[in-house]
JSON list of C-alpha atoms in Angstrom, two decimals:
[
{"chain": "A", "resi": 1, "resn": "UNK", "atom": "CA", "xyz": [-33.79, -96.41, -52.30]},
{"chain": "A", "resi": 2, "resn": "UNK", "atom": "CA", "xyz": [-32.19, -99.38, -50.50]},
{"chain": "A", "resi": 3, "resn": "UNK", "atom": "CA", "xyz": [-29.86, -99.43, -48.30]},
{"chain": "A", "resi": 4, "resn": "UNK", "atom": "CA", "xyz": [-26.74, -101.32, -47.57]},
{"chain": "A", "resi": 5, "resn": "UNK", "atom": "CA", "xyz": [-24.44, -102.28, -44.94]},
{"chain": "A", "resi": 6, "resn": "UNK", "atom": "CA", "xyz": [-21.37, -104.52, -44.57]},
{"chain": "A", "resi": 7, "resn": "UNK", "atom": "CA", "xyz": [-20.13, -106.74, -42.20]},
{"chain": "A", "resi": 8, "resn": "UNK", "atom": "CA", "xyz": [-17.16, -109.39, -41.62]},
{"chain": "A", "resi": 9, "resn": "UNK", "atom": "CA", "xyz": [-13.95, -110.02, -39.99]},
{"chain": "A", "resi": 10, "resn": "UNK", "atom": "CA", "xyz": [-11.69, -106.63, -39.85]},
{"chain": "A", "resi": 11, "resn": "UNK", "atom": "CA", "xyz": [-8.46, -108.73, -39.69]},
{"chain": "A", "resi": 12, "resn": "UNK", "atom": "CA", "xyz": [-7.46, -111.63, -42.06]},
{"chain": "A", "resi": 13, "resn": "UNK", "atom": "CA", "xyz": [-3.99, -113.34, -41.99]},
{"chain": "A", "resi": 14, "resn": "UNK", "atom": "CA", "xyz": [-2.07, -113.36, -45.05]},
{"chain": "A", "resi": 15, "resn": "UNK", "atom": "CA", "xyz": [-2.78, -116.13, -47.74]},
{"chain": "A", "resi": 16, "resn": "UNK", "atom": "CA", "xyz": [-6.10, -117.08, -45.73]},
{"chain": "A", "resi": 17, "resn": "UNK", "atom": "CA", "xyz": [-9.35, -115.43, -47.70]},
{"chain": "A", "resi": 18, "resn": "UNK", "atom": "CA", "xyz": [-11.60, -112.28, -46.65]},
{"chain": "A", "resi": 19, "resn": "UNK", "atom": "CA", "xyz": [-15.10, -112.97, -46.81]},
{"chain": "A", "resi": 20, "resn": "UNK", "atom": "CA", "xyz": [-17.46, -109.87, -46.53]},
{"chain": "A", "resi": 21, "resn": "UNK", "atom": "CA", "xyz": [-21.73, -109.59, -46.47]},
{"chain": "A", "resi": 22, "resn": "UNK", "atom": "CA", "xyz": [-23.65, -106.95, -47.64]},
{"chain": "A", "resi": 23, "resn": "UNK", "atom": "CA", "xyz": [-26.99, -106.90, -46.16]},
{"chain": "A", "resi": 24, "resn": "UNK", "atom": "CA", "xyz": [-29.77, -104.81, -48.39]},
{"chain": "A", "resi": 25, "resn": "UNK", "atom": "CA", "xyz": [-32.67, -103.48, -46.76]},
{"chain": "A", "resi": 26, "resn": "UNK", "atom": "CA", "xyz": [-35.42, -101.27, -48.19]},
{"chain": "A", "resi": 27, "resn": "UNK", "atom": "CA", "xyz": [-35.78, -103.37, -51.25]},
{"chain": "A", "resi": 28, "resn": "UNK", "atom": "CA", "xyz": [-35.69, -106.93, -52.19]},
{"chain": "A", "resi": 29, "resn": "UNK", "atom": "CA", "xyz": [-32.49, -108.27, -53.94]},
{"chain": "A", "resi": 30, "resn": "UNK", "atom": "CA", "xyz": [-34.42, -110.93, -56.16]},
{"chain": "A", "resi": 31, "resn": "UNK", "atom": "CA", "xyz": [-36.90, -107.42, -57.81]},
{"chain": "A", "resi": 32, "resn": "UNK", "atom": "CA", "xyz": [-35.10, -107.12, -60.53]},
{"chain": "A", "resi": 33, "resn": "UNK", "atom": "CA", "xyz": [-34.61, -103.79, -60.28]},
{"chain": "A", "resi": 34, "resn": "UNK", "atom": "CA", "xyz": [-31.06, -103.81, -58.60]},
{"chain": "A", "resi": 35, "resn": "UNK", "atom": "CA", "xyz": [-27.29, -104.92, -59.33]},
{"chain": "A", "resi": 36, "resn": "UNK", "atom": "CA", "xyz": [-24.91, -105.43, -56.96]},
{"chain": "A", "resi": 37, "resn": "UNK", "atom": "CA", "xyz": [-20.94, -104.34, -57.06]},
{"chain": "A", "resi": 38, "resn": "UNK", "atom": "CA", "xyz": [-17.68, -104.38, -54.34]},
{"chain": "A", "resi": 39, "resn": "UNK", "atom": "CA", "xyz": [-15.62, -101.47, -54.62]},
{"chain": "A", "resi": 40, "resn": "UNK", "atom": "CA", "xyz": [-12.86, -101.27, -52.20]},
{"chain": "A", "resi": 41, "resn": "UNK", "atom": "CA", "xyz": [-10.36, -98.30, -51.46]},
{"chain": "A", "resi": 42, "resn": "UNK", "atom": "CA", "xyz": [-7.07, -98.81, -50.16]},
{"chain": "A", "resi": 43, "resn": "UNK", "atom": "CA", "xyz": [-5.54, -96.51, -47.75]},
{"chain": "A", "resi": 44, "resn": "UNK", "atom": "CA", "xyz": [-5.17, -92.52, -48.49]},
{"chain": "A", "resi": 45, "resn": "UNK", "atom": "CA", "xyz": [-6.41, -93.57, -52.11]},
{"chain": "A", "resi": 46, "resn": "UNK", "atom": "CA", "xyz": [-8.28, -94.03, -54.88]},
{"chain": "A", "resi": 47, "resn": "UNK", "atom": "CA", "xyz": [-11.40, -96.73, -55.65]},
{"chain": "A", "resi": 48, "resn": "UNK", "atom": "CA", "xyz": [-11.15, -99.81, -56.94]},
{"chain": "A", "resi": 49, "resn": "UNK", "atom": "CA", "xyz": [-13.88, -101.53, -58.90]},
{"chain": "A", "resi": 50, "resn": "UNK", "atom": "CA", "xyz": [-13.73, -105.53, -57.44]},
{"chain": "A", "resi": 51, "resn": "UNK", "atom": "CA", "xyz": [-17.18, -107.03, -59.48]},
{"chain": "A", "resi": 52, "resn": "UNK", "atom": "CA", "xyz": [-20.78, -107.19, -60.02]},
{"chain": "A", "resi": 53, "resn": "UNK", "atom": "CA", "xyz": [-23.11, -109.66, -59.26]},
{"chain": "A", "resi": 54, "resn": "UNK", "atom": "CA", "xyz": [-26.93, -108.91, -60.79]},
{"chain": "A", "resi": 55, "resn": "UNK", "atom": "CA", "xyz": [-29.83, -110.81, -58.83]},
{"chain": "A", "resi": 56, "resn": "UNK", "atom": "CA", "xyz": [-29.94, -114.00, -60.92]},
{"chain": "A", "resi": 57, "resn": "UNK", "atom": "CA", "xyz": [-26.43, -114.89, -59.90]},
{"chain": "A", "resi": 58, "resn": "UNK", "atom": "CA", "xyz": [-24.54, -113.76, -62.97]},
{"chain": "A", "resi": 59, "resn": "UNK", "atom": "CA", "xyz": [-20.88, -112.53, -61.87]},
{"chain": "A", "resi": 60, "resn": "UNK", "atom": "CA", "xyz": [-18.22, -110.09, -63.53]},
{"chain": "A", "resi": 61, "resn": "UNK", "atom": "CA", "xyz": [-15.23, -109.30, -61.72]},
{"chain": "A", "resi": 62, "resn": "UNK", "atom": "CA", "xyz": [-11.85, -106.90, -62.13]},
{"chain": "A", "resi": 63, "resn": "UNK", "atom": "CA", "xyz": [-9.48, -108.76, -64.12]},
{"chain": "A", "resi": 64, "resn": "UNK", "atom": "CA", "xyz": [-6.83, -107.45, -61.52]},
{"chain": "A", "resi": 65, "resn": "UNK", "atom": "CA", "xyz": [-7.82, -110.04, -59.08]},
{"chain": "A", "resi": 66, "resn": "UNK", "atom": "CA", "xyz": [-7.02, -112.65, -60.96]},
{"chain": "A", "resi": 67, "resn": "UNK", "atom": "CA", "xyz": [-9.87, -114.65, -60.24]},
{"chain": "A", "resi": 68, "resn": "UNK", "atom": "CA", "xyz": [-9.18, -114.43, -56.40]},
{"chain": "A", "resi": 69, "resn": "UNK", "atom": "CA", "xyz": [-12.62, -112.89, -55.70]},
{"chain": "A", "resi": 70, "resn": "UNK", "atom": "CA", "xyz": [-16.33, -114.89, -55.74]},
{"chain": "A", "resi": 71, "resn": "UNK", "atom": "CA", "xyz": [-19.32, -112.97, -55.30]},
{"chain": "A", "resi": 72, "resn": "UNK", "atom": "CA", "xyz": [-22.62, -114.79, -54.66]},
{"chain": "A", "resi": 73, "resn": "UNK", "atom": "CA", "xyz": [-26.27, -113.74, -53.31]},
{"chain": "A", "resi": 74, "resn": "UNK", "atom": "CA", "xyz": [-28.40, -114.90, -50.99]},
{"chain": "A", "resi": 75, "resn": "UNK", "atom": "CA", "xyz": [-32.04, -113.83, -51.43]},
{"chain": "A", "resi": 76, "resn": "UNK", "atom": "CA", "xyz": [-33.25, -115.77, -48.57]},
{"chain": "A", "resi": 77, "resn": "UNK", "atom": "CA", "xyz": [-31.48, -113.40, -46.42]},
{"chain": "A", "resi": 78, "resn": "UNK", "atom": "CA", "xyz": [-31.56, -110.50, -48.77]},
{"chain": "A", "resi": 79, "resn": "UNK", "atom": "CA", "xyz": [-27.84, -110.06, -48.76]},
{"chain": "A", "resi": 80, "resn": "UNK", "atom": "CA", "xyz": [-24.91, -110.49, -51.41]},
{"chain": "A", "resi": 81, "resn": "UNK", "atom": "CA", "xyz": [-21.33, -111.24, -50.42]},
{"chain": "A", "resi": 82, "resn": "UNK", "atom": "CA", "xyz": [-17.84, -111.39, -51.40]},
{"chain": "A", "resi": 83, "resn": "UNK", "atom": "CA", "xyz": [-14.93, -113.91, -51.26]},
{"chain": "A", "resi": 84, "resn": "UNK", "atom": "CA", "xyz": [-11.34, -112.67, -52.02]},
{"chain": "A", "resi": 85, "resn": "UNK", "atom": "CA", "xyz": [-9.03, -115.75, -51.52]},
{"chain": "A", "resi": 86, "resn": "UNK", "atom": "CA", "xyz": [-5.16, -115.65, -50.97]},
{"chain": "A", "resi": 87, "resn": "UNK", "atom": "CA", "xyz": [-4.81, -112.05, -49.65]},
{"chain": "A", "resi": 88, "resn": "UNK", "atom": "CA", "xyz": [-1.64, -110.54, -48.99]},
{"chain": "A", "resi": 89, "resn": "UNK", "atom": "CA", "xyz": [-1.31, -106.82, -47.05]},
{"chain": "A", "resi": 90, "resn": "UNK", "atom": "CA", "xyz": [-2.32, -105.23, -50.56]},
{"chain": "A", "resi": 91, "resn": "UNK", "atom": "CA", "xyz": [-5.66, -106.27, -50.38]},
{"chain": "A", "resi": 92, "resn": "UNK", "atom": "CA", "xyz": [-5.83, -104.39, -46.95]},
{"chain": "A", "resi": 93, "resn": "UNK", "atom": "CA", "xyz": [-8.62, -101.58, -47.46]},
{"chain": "A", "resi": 94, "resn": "UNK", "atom": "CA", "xyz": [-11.95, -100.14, -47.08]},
{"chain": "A", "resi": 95, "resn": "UNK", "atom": "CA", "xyz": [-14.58, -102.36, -49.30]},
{"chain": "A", "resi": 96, "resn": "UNK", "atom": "CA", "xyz": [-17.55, -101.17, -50.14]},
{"chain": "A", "resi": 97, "resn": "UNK", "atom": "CA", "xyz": [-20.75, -102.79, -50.89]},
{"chain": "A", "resi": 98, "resn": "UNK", "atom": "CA", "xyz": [-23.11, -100.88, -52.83]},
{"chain": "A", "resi": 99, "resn": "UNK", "atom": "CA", "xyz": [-26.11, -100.87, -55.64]},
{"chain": "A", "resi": 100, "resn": "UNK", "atom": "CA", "xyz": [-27.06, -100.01, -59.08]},
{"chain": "A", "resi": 101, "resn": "UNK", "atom": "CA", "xyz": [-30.33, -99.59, -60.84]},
{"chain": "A", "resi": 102, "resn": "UNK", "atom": "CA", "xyz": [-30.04, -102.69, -63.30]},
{"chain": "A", "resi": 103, "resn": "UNK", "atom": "CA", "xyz": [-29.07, -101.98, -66.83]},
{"chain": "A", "resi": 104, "resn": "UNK", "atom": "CA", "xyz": [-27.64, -98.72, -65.86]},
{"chain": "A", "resi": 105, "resn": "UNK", "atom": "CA", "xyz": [-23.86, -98.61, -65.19]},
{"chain": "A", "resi": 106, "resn": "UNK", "atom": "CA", "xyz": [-23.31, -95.92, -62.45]},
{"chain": "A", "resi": 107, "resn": "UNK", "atom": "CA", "xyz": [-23.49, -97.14, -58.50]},
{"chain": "A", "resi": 108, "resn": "UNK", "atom": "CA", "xyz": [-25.74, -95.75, -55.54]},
{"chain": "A", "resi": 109, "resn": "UNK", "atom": "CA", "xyz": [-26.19, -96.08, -53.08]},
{"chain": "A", "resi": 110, "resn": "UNK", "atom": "CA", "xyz": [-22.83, -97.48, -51.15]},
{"chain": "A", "resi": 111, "resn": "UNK", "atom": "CA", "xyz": [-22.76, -99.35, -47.79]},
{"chain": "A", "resi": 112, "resn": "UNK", "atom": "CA", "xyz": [-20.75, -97.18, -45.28]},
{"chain": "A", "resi": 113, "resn": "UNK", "atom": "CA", "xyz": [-17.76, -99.00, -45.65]},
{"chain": "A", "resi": 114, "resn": "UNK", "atom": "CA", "xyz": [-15.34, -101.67, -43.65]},
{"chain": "A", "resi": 115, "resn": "UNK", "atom": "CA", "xyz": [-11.70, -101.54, -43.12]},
{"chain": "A", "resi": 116, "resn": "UNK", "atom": "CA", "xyz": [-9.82, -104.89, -43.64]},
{"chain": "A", "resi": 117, "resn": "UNK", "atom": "CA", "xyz": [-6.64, -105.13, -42.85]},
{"chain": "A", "resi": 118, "resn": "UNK", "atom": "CA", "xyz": [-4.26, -107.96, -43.81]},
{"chain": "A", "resi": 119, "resn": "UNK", "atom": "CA", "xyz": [-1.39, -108.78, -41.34]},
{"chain": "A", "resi": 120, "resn": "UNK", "atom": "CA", "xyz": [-0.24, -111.49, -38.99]},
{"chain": "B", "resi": 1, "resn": "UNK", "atom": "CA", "xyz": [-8.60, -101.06, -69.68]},
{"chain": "B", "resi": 2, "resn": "UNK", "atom": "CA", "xyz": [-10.73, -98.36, -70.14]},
{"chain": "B", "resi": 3, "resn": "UNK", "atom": "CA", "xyz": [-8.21, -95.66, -68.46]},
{"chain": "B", "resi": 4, "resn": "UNK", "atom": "CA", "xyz": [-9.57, -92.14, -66.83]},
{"chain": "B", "resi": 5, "resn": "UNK", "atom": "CA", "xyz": [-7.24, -89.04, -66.08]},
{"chain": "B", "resi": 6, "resn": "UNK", "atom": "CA", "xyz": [-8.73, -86.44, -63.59]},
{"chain": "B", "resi": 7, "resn": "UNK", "atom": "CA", "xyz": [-6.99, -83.42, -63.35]},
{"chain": "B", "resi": 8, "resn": "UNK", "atom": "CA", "xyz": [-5.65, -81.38, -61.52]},
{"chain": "B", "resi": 9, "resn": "UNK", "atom": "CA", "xyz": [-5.15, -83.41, -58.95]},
{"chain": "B", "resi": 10, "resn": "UNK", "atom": "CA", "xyz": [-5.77, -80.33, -56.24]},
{"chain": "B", "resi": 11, "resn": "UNK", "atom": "CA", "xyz": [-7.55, -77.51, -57.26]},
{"chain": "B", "resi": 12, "resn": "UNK", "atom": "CA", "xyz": [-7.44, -74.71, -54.40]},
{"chain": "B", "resi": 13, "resn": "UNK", "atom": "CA", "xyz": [-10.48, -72.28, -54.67]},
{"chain": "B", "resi": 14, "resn": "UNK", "atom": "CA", "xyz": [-12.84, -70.29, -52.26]},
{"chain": "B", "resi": 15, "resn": "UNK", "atom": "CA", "xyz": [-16.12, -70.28, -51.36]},
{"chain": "B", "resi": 16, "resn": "UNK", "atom": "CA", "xyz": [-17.98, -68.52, -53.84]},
{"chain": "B", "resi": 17, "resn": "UNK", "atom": "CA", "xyz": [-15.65, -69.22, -57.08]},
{"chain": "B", "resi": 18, "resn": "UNK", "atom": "CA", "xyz": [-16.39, -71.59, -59.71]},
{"chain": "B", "resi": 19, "resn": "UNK", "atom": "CA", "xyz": [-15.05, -74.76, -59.74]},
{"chain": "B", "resi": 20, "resn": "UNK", "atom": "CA", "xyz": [-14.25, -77.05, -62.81]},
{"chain": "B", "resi": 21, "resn": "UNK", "atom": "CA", "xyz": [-13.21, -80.35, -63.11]},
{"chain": "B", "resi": 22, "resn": "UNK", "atom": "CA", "xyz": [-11.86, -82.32, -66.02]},
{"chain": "B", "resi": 23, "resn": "UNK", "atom": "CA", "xyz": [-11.97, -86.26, -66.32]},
{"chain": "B", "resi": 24, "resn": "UNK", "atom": "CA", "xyz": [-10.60, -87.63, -70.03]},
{"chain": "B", "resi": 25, "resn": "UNK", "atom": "CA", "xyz": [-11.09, -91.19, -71.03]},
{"chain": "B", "resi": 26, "resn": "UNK", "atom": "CA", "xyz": [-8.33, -93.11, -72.58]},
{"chain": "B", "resi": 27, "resn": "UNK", "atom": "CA", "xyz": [-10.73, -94.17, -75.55]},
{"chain": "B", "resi": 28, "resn": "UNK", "atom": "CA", "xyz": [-14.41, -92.99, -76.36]},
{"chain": "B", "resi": 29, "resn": "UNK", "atom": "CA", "xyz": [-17.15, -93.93, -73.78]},
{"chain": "B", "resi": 30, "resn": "UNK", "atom": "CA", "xyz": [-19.98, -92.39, -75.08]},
{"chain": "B", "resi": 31, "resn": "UNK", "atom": "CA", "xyz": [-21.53, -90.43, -72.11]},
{"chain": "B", "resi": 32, "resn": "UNK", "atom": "CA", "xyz": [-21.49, -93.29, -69.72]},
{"chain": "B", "resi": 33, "resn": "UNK", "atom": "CA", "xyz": [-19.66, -91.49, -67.29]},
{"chain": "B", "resi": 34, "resn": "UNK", "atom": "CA", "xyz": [-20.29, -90.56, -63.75]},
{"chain": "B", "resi": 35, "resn": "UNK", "atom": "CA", "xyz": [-18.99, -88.07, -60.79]},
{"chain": "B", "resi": 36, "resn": "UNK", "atom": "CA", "xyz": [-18.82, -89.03, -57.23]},
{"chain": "B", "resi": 37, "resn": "UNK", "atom": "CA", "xyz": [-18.09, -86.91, -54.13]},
{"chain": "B", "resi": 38, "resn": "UNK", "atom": "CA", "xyz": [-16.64, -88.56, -51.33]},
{"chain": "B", "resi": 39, "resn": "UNK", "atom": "CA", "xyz": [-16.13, -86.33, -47.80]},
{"chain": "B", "resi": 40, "resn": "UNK", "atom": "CA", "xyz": [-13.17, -88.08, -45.33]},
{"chain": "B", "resi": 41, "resn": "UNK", "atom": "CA", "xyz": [-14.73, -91.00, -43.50]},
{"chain": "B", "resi": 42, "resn": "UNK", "atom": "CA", "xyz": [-17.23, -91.16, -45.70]},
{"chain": "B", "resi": 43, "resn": "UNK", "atom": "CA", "xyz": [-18.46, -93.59, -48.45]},
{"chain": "B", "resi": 44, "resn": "UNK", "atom": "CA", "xyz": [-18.67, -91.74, -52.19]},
{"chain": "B", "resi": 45, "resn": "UNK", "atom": "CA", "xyz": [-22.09, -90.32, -53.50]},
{"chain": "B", "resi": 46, "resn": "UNK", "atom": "CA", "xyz": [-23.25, -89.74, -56.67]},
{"chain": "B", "resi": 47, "resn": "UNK", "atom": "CA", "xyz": [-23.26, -86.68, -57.96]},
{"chain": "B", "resi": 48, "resn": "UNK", "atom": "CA", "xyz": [-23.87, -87.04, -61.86]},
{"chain": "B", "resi": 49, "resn": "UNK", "atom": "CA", "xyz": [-24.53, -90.32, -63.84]},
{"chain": "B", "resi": 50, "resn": "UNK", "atom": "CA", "xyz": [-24.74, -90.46, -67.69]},
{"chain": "B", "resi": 51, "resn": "UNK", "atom": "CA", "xyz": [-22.42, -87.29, -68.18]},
{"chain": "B", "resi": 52, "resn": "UNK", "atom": "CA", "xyz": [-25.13, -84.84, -66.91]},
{"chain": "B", "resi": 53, "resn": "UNK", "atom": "CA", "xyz": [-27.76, -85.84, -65.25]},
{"chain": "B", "resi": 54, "resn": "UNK", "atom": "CA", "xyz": [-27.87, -84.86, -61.41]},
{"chain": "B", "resi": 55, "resn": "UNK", "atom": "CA", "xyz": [-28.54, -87.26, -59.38]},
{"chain": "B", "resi": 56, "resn": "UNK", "atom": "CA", "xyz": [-31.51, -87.22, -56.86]},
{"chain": "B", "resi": 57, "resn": "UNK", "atom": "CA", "xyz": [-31.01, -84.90, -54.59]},
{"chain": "B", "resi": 58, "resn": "UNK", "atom": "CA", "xyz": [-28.13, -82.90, -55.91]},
{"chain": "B", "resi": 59, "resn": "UNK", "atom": "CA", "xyz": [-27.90, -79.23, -55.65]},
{"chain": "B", "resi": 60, "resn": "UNK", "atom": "CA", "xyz": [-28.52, -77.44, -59.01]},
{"chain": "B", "resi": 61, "resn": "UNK", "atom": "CA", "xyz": [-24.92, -76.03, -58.40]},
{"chain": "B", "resi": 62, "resn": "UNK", "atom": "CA", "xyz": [-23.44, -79.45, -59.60]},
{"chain": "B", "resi": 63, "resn": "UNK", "atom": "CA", "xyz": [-23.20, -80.07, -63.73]},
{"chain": "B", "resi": 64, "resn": "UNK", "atom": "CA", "xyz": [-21.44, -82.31, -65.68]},
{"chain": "B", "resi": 65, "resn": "UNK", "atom": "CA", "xyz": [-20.78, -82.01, -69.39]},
{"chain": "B", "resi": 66, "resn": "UNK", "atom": "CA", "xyz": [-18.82, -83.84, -72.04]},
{"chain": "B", "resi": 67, "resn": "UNK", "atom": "CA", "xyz": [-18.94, -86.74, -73.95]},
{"chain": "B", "resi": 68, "resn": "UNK", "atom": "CA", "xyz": [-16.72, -89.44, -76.14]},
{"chain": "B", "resi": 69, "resn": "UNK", "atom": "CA", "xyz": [-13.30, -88.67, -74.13]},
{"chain": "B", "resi": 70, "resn": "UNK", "atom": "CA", "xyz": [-13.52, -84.93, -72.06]},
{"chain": "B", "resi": 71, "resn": "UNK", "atom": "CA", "xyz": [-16.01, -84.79, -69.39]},
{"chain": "B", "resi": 72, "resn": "UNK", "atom": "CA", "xyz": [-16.19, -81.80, -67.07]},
{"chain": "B", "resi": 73, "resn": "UNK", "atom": "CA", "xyz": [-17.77, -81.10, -63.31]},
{"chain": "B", "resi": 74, "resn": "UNK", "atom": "CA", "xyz": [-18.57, -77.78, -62.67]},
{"chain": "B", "resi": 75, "resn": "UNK", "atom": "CA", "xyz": [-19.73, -76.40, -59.31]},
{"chain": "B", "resi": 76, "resn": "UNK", "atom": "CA", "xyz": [-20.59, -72.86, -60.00]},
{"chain": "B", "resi": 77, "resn": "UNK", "atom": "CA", "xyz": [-20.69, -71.32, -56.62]},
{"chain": "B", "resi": 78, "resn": "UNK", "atom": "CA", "xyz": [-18.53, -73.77, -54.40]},
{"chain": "B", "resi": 79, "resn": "UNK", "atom": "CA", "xyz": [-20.26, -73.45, -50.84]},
{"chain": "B", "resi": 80, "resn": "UNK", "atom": "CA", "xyz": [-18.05, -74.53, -47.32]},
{"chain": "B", "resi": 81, "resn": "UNK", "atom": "CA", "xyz": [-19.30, -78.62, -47.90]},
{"chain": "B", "resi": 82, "resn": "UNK", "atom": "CA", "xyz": [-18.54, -79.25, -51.23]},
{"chain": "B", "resi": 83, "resn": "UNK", "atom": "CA", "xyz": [-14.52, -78.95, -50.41]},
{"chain": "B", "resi": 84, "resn": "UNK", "atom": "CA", "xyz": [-13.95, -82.55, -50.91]},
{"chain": "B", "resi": 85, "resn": "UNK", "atom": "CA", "xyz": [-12.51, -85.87, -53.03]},
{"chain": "B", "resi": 86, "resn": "UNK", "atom": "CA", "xyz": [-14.11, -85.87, -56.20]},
{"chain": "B", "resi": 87, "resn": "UNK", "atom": "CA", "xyz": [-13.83, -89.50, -58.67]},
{"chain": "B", "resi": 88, "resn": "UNK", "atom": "CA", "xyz": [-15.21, -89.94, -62.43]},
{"chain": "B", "resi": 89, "resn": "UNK", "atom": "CA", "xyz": [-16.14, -93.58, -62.90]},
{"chain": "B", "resi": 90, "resn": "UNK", "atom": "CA", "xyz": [-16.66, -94.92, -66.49]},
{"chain": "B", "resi": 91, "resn": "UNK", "atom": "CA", "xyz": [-19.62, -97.74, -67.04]},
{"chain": "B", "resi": 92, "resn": "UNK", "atom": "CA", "xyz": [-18.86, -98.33, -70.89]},
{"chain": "B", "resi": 93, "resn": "UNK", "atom": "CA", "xyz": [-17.95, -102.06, -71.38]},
{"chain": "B", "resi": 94, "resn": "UNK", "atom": "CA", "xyz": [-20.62, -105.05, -71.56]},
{"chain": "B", "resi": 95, "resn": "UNK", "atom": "CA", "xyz": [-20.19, -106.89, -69.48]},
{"chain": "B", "resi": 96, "resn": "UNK", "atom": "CA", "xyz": [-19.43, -104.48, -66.97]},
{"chain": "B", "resi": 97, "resn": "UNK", "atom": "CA", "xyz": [-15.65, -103.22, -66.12]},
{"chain": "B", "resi": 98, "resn": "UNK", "atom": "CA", "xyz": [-16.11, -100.11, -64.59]},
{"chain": "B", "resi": 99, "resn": "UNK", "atom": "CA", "xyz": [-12.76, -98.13, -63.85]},
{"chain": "B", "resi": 100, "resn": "UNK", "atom": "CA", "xyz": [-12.15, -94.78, -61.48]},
{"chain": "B", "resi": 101, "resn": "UNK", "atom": "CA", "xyz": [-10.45, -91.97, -61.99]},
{"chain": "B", "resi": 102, "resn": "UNK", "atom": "CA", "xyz": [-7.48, -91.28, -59.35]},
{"chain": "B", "resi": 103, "resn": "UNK", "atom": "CA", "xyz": [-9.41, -88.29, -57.92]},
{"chain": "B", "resi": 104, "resn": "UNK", "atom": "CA", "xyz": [-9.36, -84.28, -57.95]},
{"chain": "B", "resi": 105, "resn": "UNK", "atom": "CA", "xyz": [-9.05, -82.86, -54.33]},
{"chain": "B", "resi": 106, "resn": "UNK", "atom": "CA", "xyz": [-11.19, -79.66, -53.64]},
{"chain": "B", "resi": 107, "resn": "UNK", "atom": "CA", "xyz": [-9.47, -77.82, -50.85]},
{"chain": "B", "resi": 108, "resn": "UNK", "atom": "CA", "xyz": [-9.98, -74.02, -49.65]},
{"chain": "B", "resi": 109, "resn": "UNK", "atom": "CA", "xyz": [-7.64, -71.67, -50.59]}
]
């Protein structure tokens, strides 16, 4: 099973954007045999699907976000990543990177987790 | 939206008892539906995908059941670790837009 772990800045300024990696070891992101989602949970509550990204590139993302978030891979560096443009202090929360066996719609493993916050 | 109710939202039990957890979907997802524990600090895990299938590694103690709208997650003989968050997630729609349930909260009586 592969494993994941995310990294980036842990404070963003409002309006600026929150860009996150997700660095998969274990297993190669360009096998085939692996999708790719964000999932973030904001404080004291619940999850939050954000999008999925497959290892060809193709995207689907959360209507919610209002096309604020871009999700791309990298399979030089065996890593995926995320791009959530305009934040405010809502989009302050834990995101989580984490992995799917392609074609199946349930995700596992997860990445441990980072806290963003959003503030000035 | 694909909508998911978990309930109750705290269920107070004690080691030993039988737990069960319901998750209802706002319109019929098959049984594309999975359960995920998550312990405070931690990131979830997956407990059951595809309604009731345990996932690797999962004691036998963990089912799931349901499909179409009810789902249920039953732990039959709760031990000290399993007091925890638990989430339903729903994988339905192509392309994908999964959705969470808001949670049920294990705690020890």
């Amino acid at each position: 099973q592969v494993q994941l772990q995310e990294s980036g800045p842990g404070l963003v300024k409002p309006s600026q954007t929150l860009s996150l990696t997700c660095a998969v070891s274990g297993g190669s992101i360009s096998s085939g045999a692996y999708s790719f989602n964000w999932v973030r949970q904001h404080p004291g509550k619940g999850l939050e699907w954000i999008g999925y990204i497959s290892d060809s590139g193709s995207t689907y993302y959360n209507p919610s976000l209002k096309s604020r978030a871009t999700m791309s891979v990298d399979t030089s560096k065996n890593r995926f990543s995320l791009r959530l443009t305009s934040v405010t202090p809502a989009d302050t929360a834990v995101y989580y990177c984490a992995a799917g066996d392609f074609g199946e719609n349930w995700i596992d493993p997860w990445g441990q987790g980072t806290l963003v916050t959003v503030s000035s | 939206e694909i909508v998911l109710a978990q309930s109750p939202a705290t269920l107070s039990l004690s080691p030993g008892e039988r737990a069960t957890l319901s998750c209802r979907a706002s319109q019929t997802i098959g049984s594309y539906l999975a359960w995920y524990q998550q312990k405070p600090g931690q990131s979830p895990r997956l407990l059951i995908y595809d309604a009731s299938n345990r996932a690797a590694g999962i004691p036998a103690r963990f089912s799931g059941s349901g499909s179409g709208t009810d789902f249920t997650l039953t732990i039959s003989s709760l031990e000290p670790e399993d007091f925890a968050l638990y989430y339903c997630q729903q994988g339905y729609n192509w392309p994908p837009m999964y959705t969470f349930g808001q949670g049920t909260k294990l705690e020890i009586k």
